[in-house]
Every structure is written in structure tokens, then in C-alpha cells.
Amino acid sequence: MPLARRYAELLAGAGTERGLLGPREVPRLWDRHLLNCGVLASVIPANATVCDIGSGAGLPGIVLAIARPDLRVTLLEPLLRRATFLSEVAEALELTGVTVVRARAEDHRGTYDVVTARAVAPLSRLARVALGLCRPGGSVLAMKGERAGTELDEARPELDAAGAAECSIERLGADLLSVPTTVVRVVAGASRGGRSSAKQKRSRRDGSGSARGV
């Protein structure tokens, strides 16, 4: 919690001053941003490698690194001012498991157990890039809003083409948040970037999974 509070101070201060967070978001920083991201920590395997696409102000990547020191988190951010802020935060909070990479997701070369994304792009656009960074059997966790089901339906062709083996919708943090966090989980098949040779298993699950926050 001391690290989480310090991160909240950095977001409300330098993060707001540099335009990474709107001033109107400061009063609802914990519920809408920190806890909203923190509930993802319970659905990520132990000692996993995580890539946070378009990390921005570090949501959810920095939050996950705080909540789960066992994770190795790569914050992928193409804009210099944001990447600079992320590096400063990681240094200030002494998050040794965090690496900041300034690059577009399309240009990054890496393979991860989990790929996260929050408010980056529609799922249909995100699918190929995110799955391309995910190891076979790994998961993409895309934080979405009330249109999650519609986005998933619209993205089916792209997900199939990118080699998705399974898709589900999970709602996390019902015991902590006034509005639970909605996550679209996409499991990478054995053949990324194309149709999986394994039988495609698709299910839409409005999960009741609960999670603990930061």
C-alpha cells in the first residue's frame, strides 16, 4: 500500500501536469484507475512475464508490478513523454521487475506469458498485435467496458486469423468496486498469427471471478 499511495501521488502530480491523466480523474483515481487495474493481479500466473501494450501512465502495468512483485513487467509505450514518466516512476518506486521499452507494439519483438491492454484500441485492431506478443497458451487480457461483448463478436474473424484458441469475458472485483472490471481474455493457440491447428474452443463467460486489489 505505501507504494500504491506513492504511485497515486505521482499520477495526481506529475502525471496530471504532463497530461497523462486528466485533472477530473484525480478524485476518482483509486476506484476508477488503481483498483480497477489492480484486480487483474489475481488472474495472472505466478512469476509470469507481462507486456503492457500502450502503457501510458502505467495502467495497468505499474499497478500490477506493485501488487505482484513476482511478475516481470514490460511497459511498452511509443511516446517519449509517457515513456520518460514511466521510467521515472519505476525508478522512484524501485520496481526492479519493470522494464520500459519505447516502441510501437507492432515493432516490438518479444514473447510473454500475459499481454495486457487498457483503452488502447478496439479488440478487432488489437487482436493480431497482442497475440503476436503472446506465447502459445498465454493470455491477452484486454480491459474493456460495457461494449466488451459487442467488441468480441466483431473481432471474431481477426481473432481466428491471429490464432486465438479460446475467448471469454470475465468480470473482476465485484467485492471491491462499484463497477467491476470487465476483461476480455484471449488465449493464444499453438500457431500464432494464423489459424491454430488445435480445435478452436470458444466460450463467452460472464465470469463471477472475484479478485483482491492492490
PDB file of C-alpha atoms in Angstrom:
ATOM      1  CA  MET A   1       0.000   0.000   0.000  1.00  0.00           C
ATOM      2  CA  PRO A   2       2.779   2.564   0.627  1.00  0.00           C
ATOM      3  CA  LEU A   3       3.986   2.047  -2.954  1.00  0.00           C
ATOM      4  CA  ALA A   4       0.442   2.295  -4.283  1.00  0.00           C
ATOM      5  CA  ARG A   5      -0.098   5.555  -2.404  1.00  0.00           C
ATOM      6  CA  ARG A   6       3.172   6.941  -3.728  1.00  0.00           C
ATOM      7  CA  TYR A   7       2.185   5.994  -7.267  1.00  0.00           C
ATOM      8  CA  ALA A   8      -1.187   7.710  -6.747  1.00  0.00           C
ATOM      9  CA  GLU A   9       0.668  10.857  -5.706  1.00  0.00           C
ATOM     10  CA  LEU A  10       2.837  10.726  -8.823  1.00  0.00           C
ATOM     11  CA  LEU A  11      -0.214  10.295 -11.040  1.00  0.00           C
ATOM     12  CA  ALA A  12      -2.072  13.151  -9.362  1.00  0.00           C
ATOM     13  CA  GLY A  13       1.021  15.368  -9.530  1.00  0.00           C
ATOM     14  CA  ALA A  14       3.472  14.898 -12.397  1.00  0.00           C
ATOM     15  CA  GLY A  15       1.083  12.641 -14.300  1.00  0.00           C
ATOM     16  CA  THR A  16      -1.596  15.311 -14.383  1.00  0.00           C
ATOM     17  CA  GLU A  17       0.851  18.136 -15.071  1.00  0.00           C
ATOM     18  CA  ARG A  18       2.229  16.288 -18.100  1.00  0.00           C
ATOM     19  CA  GLY A  19      -1.193  15.453 -19.470  1.00  0.00           C
ATOM     20  CA  LEU A  20      -1.074  11.711 -18.816  1.00  0.00           C
ATOM     21  CA  LEU A  21      -4.133  11.915 -16.585  1.00  0.00           C
ATOM     22  CA  GLY A  22      -6.971  14.409 -16.759  1.00  0.00           C
ATOM     23  CA  PRO A  23      -7.488  16.647 -13.705  1.00  0.00           C
ATOM     24  CA  ARG A  24     -11.071  15.394 -13.378  1.00  0.00           C
ATOM     25  CA  GLU A  25      -9.766  11.860 -12.893  1.00  0.00           C
ATOM     26  CA  VAL A  26      -7.837  12.702  -9.711  1.00  0.00           C
ATOM     27  CA  PRO A  27     -10.828  12.486  -7.300  1.00  0.00           C
ATOM     28  CA  ARG A  28     -11.677   9.017  -8.627  1.00  0.00           C
ATOM     29  CA  LEU A  29      -8.103   7.850  -9.030  1.00  0.00           C
ATOM     30  CA  TRP A  30      -8.384   4.848  -6.719  1.00  0.00           C
ATOM     31  CA  ASP A  31     -11.719   3.365  -7.741  1.00  0.00           C
ATOM     32  CA  ARG A  32     -11.593   4.061 -11.474  1.00  0.00           C
ATOM     33  CA  HIS A  33      -7.904   3.524 -12.111  1.00  0.00           C
ATOM     34  CA  LEU A  34      -5.774   1.879  -9.404  1.00  0.00           C
ATOM     35  CA  LEU A  35      -8.229  -0.673  -8.020  1.00  0.00           C
ATOM     36  CA  ASN A  36      -9.801  -1.083 -11.441  1.00  0.00           C
ATOM     37  CA  CYS A  37      -6.396  -2.263 -12.701  1.00  0.00           C
ATOM     38  CA  GLY A  38      -5.282  -3.973  -9.511  1.00  0.00           C
ATOM     39  CA  VAL A  39      -7.943  -6.667  -9.698  1.00  0.00           C
ATOM     40  CA  LEU A  40      -6.152  -8.122 -12.731  1.00  0.00           C
ATOM     41  CA  ALA A  41      -3.387  -9.292 -10.388  1.00  0.00           C
ATOM     42  CA  SER A  42      -5.402 -12.292  -9.199  1.00  0.00           C
ATOM     43  CA  VAL A  43      -5.792 -13.815 -12.677  1.00  0.00           C
ATOM     44  CA  ILE A  44      -2.121 -13.681 -13.695  1.00  0.00           C
ATOM     45  CA  PRO A  45       0.022 -16.790 -13.030  1.00  0.00           C
ATOM     46  CA  ALA A  46       2.919 -16.688 -10.583  1.00  0.00           C
ATOM     47  CA  ASN A  47       6.267 -15.435 -11.898  1.00  0.00           C
ATOM     48  CA  ALA A  48       4.740 -14.567 -15.264  1.00  0.00           C
ATOM     49  CA  THR A  49       6.238 -12.266 -17.856  1.00  0.00           C
ATOM     50  CA  VAL A  50       3.805  -9.458 -18.703  1.00  0.00           C
ATOM     51  CA  CYS A  51       3.769  -6.948 -21.546  1.00  0.00           C
ATOM     52  CA  ASP A  52       1.544  -3.892 -21.075  1.00  0.00           C
ATOM     53  CA  ILE A  53       0.760  -2.501 -24.536  1.00  0.00           C
ATOM     54  CA  GLY A  54       0.380   1.276 -24.780  1.00  0.00           C
ATOM     55  CA  SER A  55       1.105   1.599 -21.080  1.00  0.00           C
ATOM     56  CA  GLY A  56       0.559   5.364 -20.987  1.00  0.00           C
ATOM     57  CA  ALA A  57       0.683   6.390 -17.332  1.00  0.00           C
ATOM     58  CA  GLY A  58       1.347   2.798 -16.268  1.00  0.00           C
ATOM     59  CA  LEU A  59      -2.192   1.484 -16.102  1.00  0.00           C
ATOM     60  CA  PRO A  60      -2.352  -1.437 -15.577  1.00  0.00           C
ATOM     61  CA  GLY A  61       1.377  -2.275 -15.864  1.00  0.00           C
ATOM     62  CA  ILE A  62       2.733  -0.271 -12.912  1.00  0.00           C
ATOM     63  CA  VAL A  63      -0.197  -1.326 -10.724  1.00  0.00           C
ATOM     64  CA  LEU A  64       0.471  -4.995 -11.487  1.00  0.00           C
ATOM     65  CA  ALA A  65       4.166  -4.578 -10.697  1.00  0.00           C
ATOM     66  CA  ILE A  66       3.268  -3.049  -7.328  1.00  0.00           C
ATOM     67  CA  ALA A  67       0.660  -5.658  -6.453  1.00  0.00           C
ATOM     68  CA  ARG A  68       2.719  -8.606  -7.728  1.00  0.00           C
ATOM     69  CA  PRO A  69       6.490  -8.229  -7.220  1.00  0.00           C
ATOM     70  CA  ASP A  70       6.954 -11.734  -8.645  1.00  0.00           C
ATOM     71  CA  LEU A  71       5.968 -10.516 -12.125  1.00  0.00           C
ATOM     72  CA  ARG A  72       8.410  -9.285 -14.751  1.00  0.00           C
ATOM     73  CA  VAL A  73       6.597  -6.423 -16.433  1.00  0.00           C
ATOM     74  CA  THR A  74       7.499  -4.718 -19.705  1.00  0.00           C
ATOM     75  CA  LEU A  75       5.827  -1.353 -20.225  1.00  0.00           C
ATOM     76  CA  LEU A  76       5.518  -0.787 -23.963  1.00  0.00           C
ATOM     77  CA  GLU A  77       4.915   2.860 -24.857  1.00  0.00           C
ATOM     78  CA  PRO A  78       5.772   4.666 -28.131  1.00  0.00           C
ATOM     79  CA  LEU A  79       5.524   8.292 -26.939  1.00  0.00           C
ATOM     80  CA  LEU A  80       8.654   9.806 -25.391  1.00  0.00           C
ATOM     81  CA  ARG A  81       6.978  11.874 -22.675  1.00  0.00           C
ATOM     82  CA  ARG A  82       4.997   8.885 -21.466  1.00  0.00           C
ATOM     83  CA  ALA A  83       7.966   6.529 -21.611  1.00  0.00           C
ATOM     84  CA  THR A  84      10.003   9.072 -19.654  1.00  0.00           C
ATOM     85  CA  PHE A  85       7.309   9.302 -16.975  1.00  0.00           C
ATOM     86  CA  LEU A  86       7.143   5.502 -16.725  1.00  0.00           C
ATOM     87  CA  SER A  87      10.907   5.258 -16.283  1.00  0.00           C
ATOM     88  CA  GLU A  88      10.818   7.916 -13.572  1.00  0.00           C
ATOM     89  CA  VAL A  89       8.004   6.121 -11.735  1.00  0.00           C
ATOM     90  CA  ALA A  90       9.746   2.746 -11.918  1.00  0.00           C
ATOM     91  CA  GLU A  91      12.922   4.311 -10.516  1.00  0.00           C
ATOM     92  CA  ALA A  92      11.127   6.300  -7.798  1.00  0.00           C
ATOM     93  CA  LEU A  93       9.222   3.227  -6.608  1.00  0.00           C
ATOM     94  CA  GLU A  94      12.260   0.948  -7.036  1.00  0.00           C
ATOM     95  CA  LEU A  95      10.306  -1.510  -9.173  1.00  0.00           C
ATOM     96  CA  THR A  96      13.164  -3.770 -10.183  1.00  0.00           C
ATOM     97  CA  GLY A  97      10.887  -6.097 -12.130  1.00  0.00           C
ATOM     98  CA  VAL A  98       9.814  -3.354 -14.546  1.00  0.00           C
ATOM     99  CA  THR A  99      11.363  -2.601 -17.928  1.00  0.00           C
ATOM    100  CA  VAL A 100      10.258   0.387 -20.010  1.00  0.00           C
ATOM    101  CA  VAL A 101      10.504  -0.008 -23.783  1.00  0.00           C
ATOM    102  CA  ARG A 102       9.786   2.912 -26.076  1.00  0.00           C
ATOM    103  CA  ALA A 103       8.322   1.287 -29.168  1.00  0.00           C
ATOM    104  CA  ARG A 104       5.132   0.599 -31.038  1.00  0.00           C
ATOM    105  CA  ALA A 105       3.626  -2.781 -30.262  1.00  0.00           C
ATOM    106  CA  GLU A 106       3.800  -3.675 -33.957  1.00  0.00           C
ATOM    107  CA  ASP A 107       7.582  -3.157 -33.930  1.00  0.00           C
ATOM    108  CA  HIS A 108       8.353  -4.855 -30.631  1.00  0.00           C
ATOM    109  CA  ARG A 109       9.918  -8.301 -30.610  1.00  0.00           C
ATOM    110  CA  GLY A 110       9.204 -10.350 -27.519  1.00  0.00           C
ATOM    111  CA  THR A 111       7.213 -13.281 -26.209  1.00  0.00           C
ATOM    112  CA  TYR A 112       5.240 -13.064 -22.974  1.00  0.00           C
ATOM    113  CA  ASP A 113       3.027 -15.172 -20.752  1.00  0.00           C
ATOM    114  CA  VAL A 114       0.459 -12.372 -20.474  1.00  0.00           C
ATOM    115  CA  VAL A 115      -0.228  -9.305 -22.614  1.00  0.00           C
ATOM    116  CA  THR A 116      -2.381  -6.533 -21.124  1.00  0.00           C
ATOM    117  CA  ALA A 117      -4.066  -3.556 -22.754  1.00  0.00           C
ATOM    118  CA  ARG A 118      -6.338  -0.837 -21.391  1.00  0.00           C
ATOM    119  CA  ALA A 119      -8.151   1.643 -23.626  1.00  0.00           C
ATOM    120  CA  VAL A 120      -5.634   1.096 -26.432  1.00  0.00           C
ATOM    121  CA  ALA A 121      -7.731   0.058 -29.439  1.00  0.00           C
ATOM    122  CA  PRO A 122     -10.831  -1.926 -30.387  1.00  0.00           C
ATOM    123  CA  LEU A 123     -10.316  -5.657 -29.965  1.00  0.00           C
ATOM    124  CA  SER A 124     -10.504  -6.203 -33.728  1.00  0.00           C
ATOM    125  CA  ARG A 125      -7.415  -3.995 -34.175  1.00  0.00           C
ATOM    126  CA  LEU A 126      -5.650  -5.183 -31.046  1.00  0.00           C
ATOM    127  CA  ALA A 127      -6.037  -8.915 -31.719  1.00  0.00           C
ATOM    128  CA  ARG A 128      -3.171  -9.651 -34.103  1.00  0.00           C
ATOM    129  CA  VAL A 129      -0.611  -7.405 -32.411  1.00  0.00           C
ATOM    130  CA  ALA A 130      -1.376  -8.605 -28.883  1.00  0.00           C
ATOM    131  CA  LEU A 131      -1.487 -12.284 -29.803  1.00  0.00           C
ATOM    132  CA  GLY A 132       1.744 -11.848 -31.745  1.00  0.00           C
ATOM    133  CA  LEU A 133       3.464 -10.969 -28.463  1.00  0.00           C
ATOM    134  CA  CYS A 134       1.872 -13.825 -26.525  1.00  0.00           C
ATOM    135  CA  ARG A 135       3.444 -17.263 -26.126  1.00  0.00           C
ATOM    136  CA  PRO A 136       1.345 -20.265 -27.197  1.00  0.00           C
ATOM    137  CA  GLY A 137      -1.058 -20.948 -24.357  1.00  0.00           C
ATOM    138  CA  GLY A 138      -0.543 -17.486 -22.892  1.00  0.00           C
ATOM    139  CA  SER A 139      -3.308 -14.918 -22.445  1.00  0.00           C
ATOM    140  CA  VAL A 140      -4.217 -11.479 -23.680  1.00  0.00           C
ATOM    141  CA  LEU A 141      -6.146  -9.552 -21.017  1.00  0.00           C
ATOM    142  CA  ALA A 142      -7.904  -6.611 -22.658  1.00  0.00           C
ATOM    143  CA  MET A 143      -9.674  -4.291 -20.229  1.00  0.00           C
ATOM    144  CA  LYS A 144     -12.976  -3.236 -21.769  1.00  0.00           C
ATOM    145  CA  GLY A 145     -16.213  -1.516 -20.839  1.00  0.00           C
ATOM    146  CA  GLU A 146     -19.857  -2.294 -21.388  1.00  0.00           C
ATOM    147  CA  ARG A 147     -19.276  -2.976 -25.109  1.00  0.00           C
ATOM    148  CA  ALA A 148     -16.993  -5.926 -24.378  1.00  0.00           C
ATOM    149  CA  GLY A 149     -19.449  -8.479 -25.761  1.00  0.00           C
ATOM    150  CA  THR A 150     -20.036  -6.499 -28.940  1.00  0.00           C
ATOM    151  CA  GLU A 151     -16.315  -5.966 -29.472  1.00  0.00           C
ATOM    152  CA  LEU A 152     -15.661  -9.664 -29.017  1.00  0.00           C
ATOM    153  CA  ASP A 153     -18.326 -10.563 -31.586  1.00  0.00           C
ATOM    154  CA  GLU A 154     -16.936  -8.044 -34.069  1.00  0.00           C
ATOM    155  CA  ALA A 155     -13.376  -9.252 -33.556  1.00  0.00           C
ATOM    156  CA  ARG A 156     -14.050 -12.979 -34.140  1.00  0.00           C
ATOM    157  CA  PRO A 157     -12.610 -13.056 -37.689  1.00  0.00           C
ATOM    158  CA  GLU A 158      -9.429 -11.234 -36.623  1.00  0.00           C
ATOM    159  CA  LEU A 159      -9.041 -13.409 -33.523  1.00  0.00           C
ATOM    160  CA  ASP A 160      -9.417 -16.581 -35.586  1.00  0.00           C
ATOM    161  CA  ALA A 161      -6.879 -15.346 -38.145  1.00  0.00           C
ATOM    162  CA  ALA A 162      -4.426 -14.445 -35.364  1.00  0.00           C
ATOM    163  CA  GLY A 163      -4.600 -17.940 -33.884  1.00  0.00           C
ATOM    164  CA  ALA A 164      -6.826 -17.427 -30.836  1.00  0.00           C
ATOM    165  CA  ALA A 165      -7.715 -20.746 -29.185  1.00  0.00           C
ATOM    166  CA  GLU A 166     -10.268 -19.527 -26.654  1.00  0.00           C
ATOM    167  CA  CYS A 167     -12.064 -16.315 -25.714  1.00  0.00           C
ATOM    168  CA  SER A 168     -14.025 -15.362 -22.622  1.00  0.00           C
ATOM    169  CA  ILE A 169     -15.384 -12.336 -20.793  1.00  0.00           C
ATOM    170  CA  GLU A 170     -14.575 -12.052 -17.099  1.00  0.00           C
ATOM    171  CA  ARG A 171     -15.776  -9.539 -14.525  1.00  0.00           C
ATOM    172  CA  LEU A 172     -13.361  -8.936 -11.695  1.00  0.00           C
ATOM    173  CA  GLY A 173     -13.503  -7.131  -8.372  1.00  0.00           C
ATOM    174  CA  ALA A 174     -17.223  -7.279  -7.651  1.00  0.00           C
ATOM    175  CA  ASP A 175     -16.398  -7.320  -3.922  1.00  0.00           C
ATOM    176  CA  LEU A 176     -14.212  -4.209  -4.192  1.00  0.00           C
ATOM    177  CA  LEU A 177     -15.550  -1.974  -6.912  1.00  0.00           C
ATOM    178  CA  SER A 178     -18.863  -0.262  -7.534  1.00  0.00           C
ATOM    179  CA  VAL A 179     -18.403  -1.216 -11.196  1.00  0.00           C
ATOM    180  CA  PRO A 180     -16.479  -4.488 -11.667  1.00  0.00           C
ATOM    181  CA  THR A 181     -13.616  -4.556 -14.144  1.00  0.00           C
ATOM    182  CA  THR A 182     -14.571  -6.217 -17.425  1.00  0.00           C
ATOM    183  CA  VAL A 183     -11.784  -8.148 -19.105  1.00  0.00           C
ATOM    184  CA  VAL A 184     -11.767  -9.963 -22.421  1.00  0.00           C
ATOM    185  CA  ARG A 185      -9.379 -12.906 -22.099  1.00  0.00           C
ATOM    186  CA  VAL A 186      -7.997 -14.356 -25.317  1.00  0.00           C
ATOM    187  CA  VAL A 187      -5.837 -17.480 -25.089  1.00  0.00           C
ATOM    188  CA  ALA A 188      -3.164 -17.826 -27.759  1.00  0.00           C
ATOM    189  CA  GLY A 189      -3.253 -21.038 -29.754  1.00  0.00           C
ATOM    190  CA  ALA A 190      -0.322 -23.225 -30.706  1.00  0.00           C
ATOM    191  CA  SER A 191       0.041 -21.369 -34.009  1.00  0.00           C
ATOM    192  CA  ARG A 192       0.195 -17.609 -33.519  1.00  0.00           C
ATOM    193  CA  GLY A 193      -0.511 -15.323 -36.442  1.00  0.00           C
ATOM    194  CA  GLY A 194      -2.598 -17.921 -38.244  1.00  0.00           C
ATOM    195  CA  ARG A 195      -5.275 -20.472 -37.584  1.00  0.00           C
ATOM    196  CA  SER A 196      -4.480 -22.748 -34.685  1.00  0.00           C
ATOM    197  CA  SER A 197      -4.066 -26.389 -35.535  1.00  0.00           C
ATOM    198  CA  ALA A 198      -5.842 -27.244 -32.322  1.00  0.00           C
ATOM    199  CA  LYS A 199      -9.597 -27.316 -32.238  1.00  0.00           C
ATOM    200  CA  GLN A 200     -10.858 -23.788 -31.663  1.00  0.00           C
ATOM    201  CA  LYS A 201     -12.564 -23.554 -28.310  1.00  0.00           C
ATOM    202  CA  ARG A 202     -14.668 -20.513 -27.885  1.00  0.00           C
ATOM    203  CA  SER A 203     -16.811 -19.576 -24.957  1.00  0.00           C
ATOM    204  CA  ARG A 204     -18.246 -16.400 -23.673  1.00  0.00           C
ATOM    205  CA  ARG A 205     -18.220 -16.448 -19.901  1.00  0.00           C
ATOM    206  CA  ASP A 206     -19.635 -13.646 -17.846  1.00  0.00           C
ATOM    207  CA  GLY A 207     -17.327 -14.608 -15.034  1.00  0.00           C
ATOM    208  CA  SER A 208     -18.081 -14.149 -11.402  1.00  0.00           C
ATOM    209  CA  GLY A 209     -14.415 -14.318 -10.502  1.00  0.00           C
ATOM    210  CA  SER A 210     -13.558 -12.170  -7.537  1.00  0.00           C
ATOM    211  CA  ALA A 211     -10.165 -10.586  -7.030  1.00  0.00           C
ATOM    212  CA  ARG A 212      -8.218  -8.757  -4.415  1.00  0.00           C
ATOM    213  CA  GLY A 213      -6.901  -5.305  -5.198  1.00  0.00           C
ATOM    214  CA  VAL A 214      -3.557  -3.625  -4.658  1.00  0.00           C
TER     215      VAL A 214
END
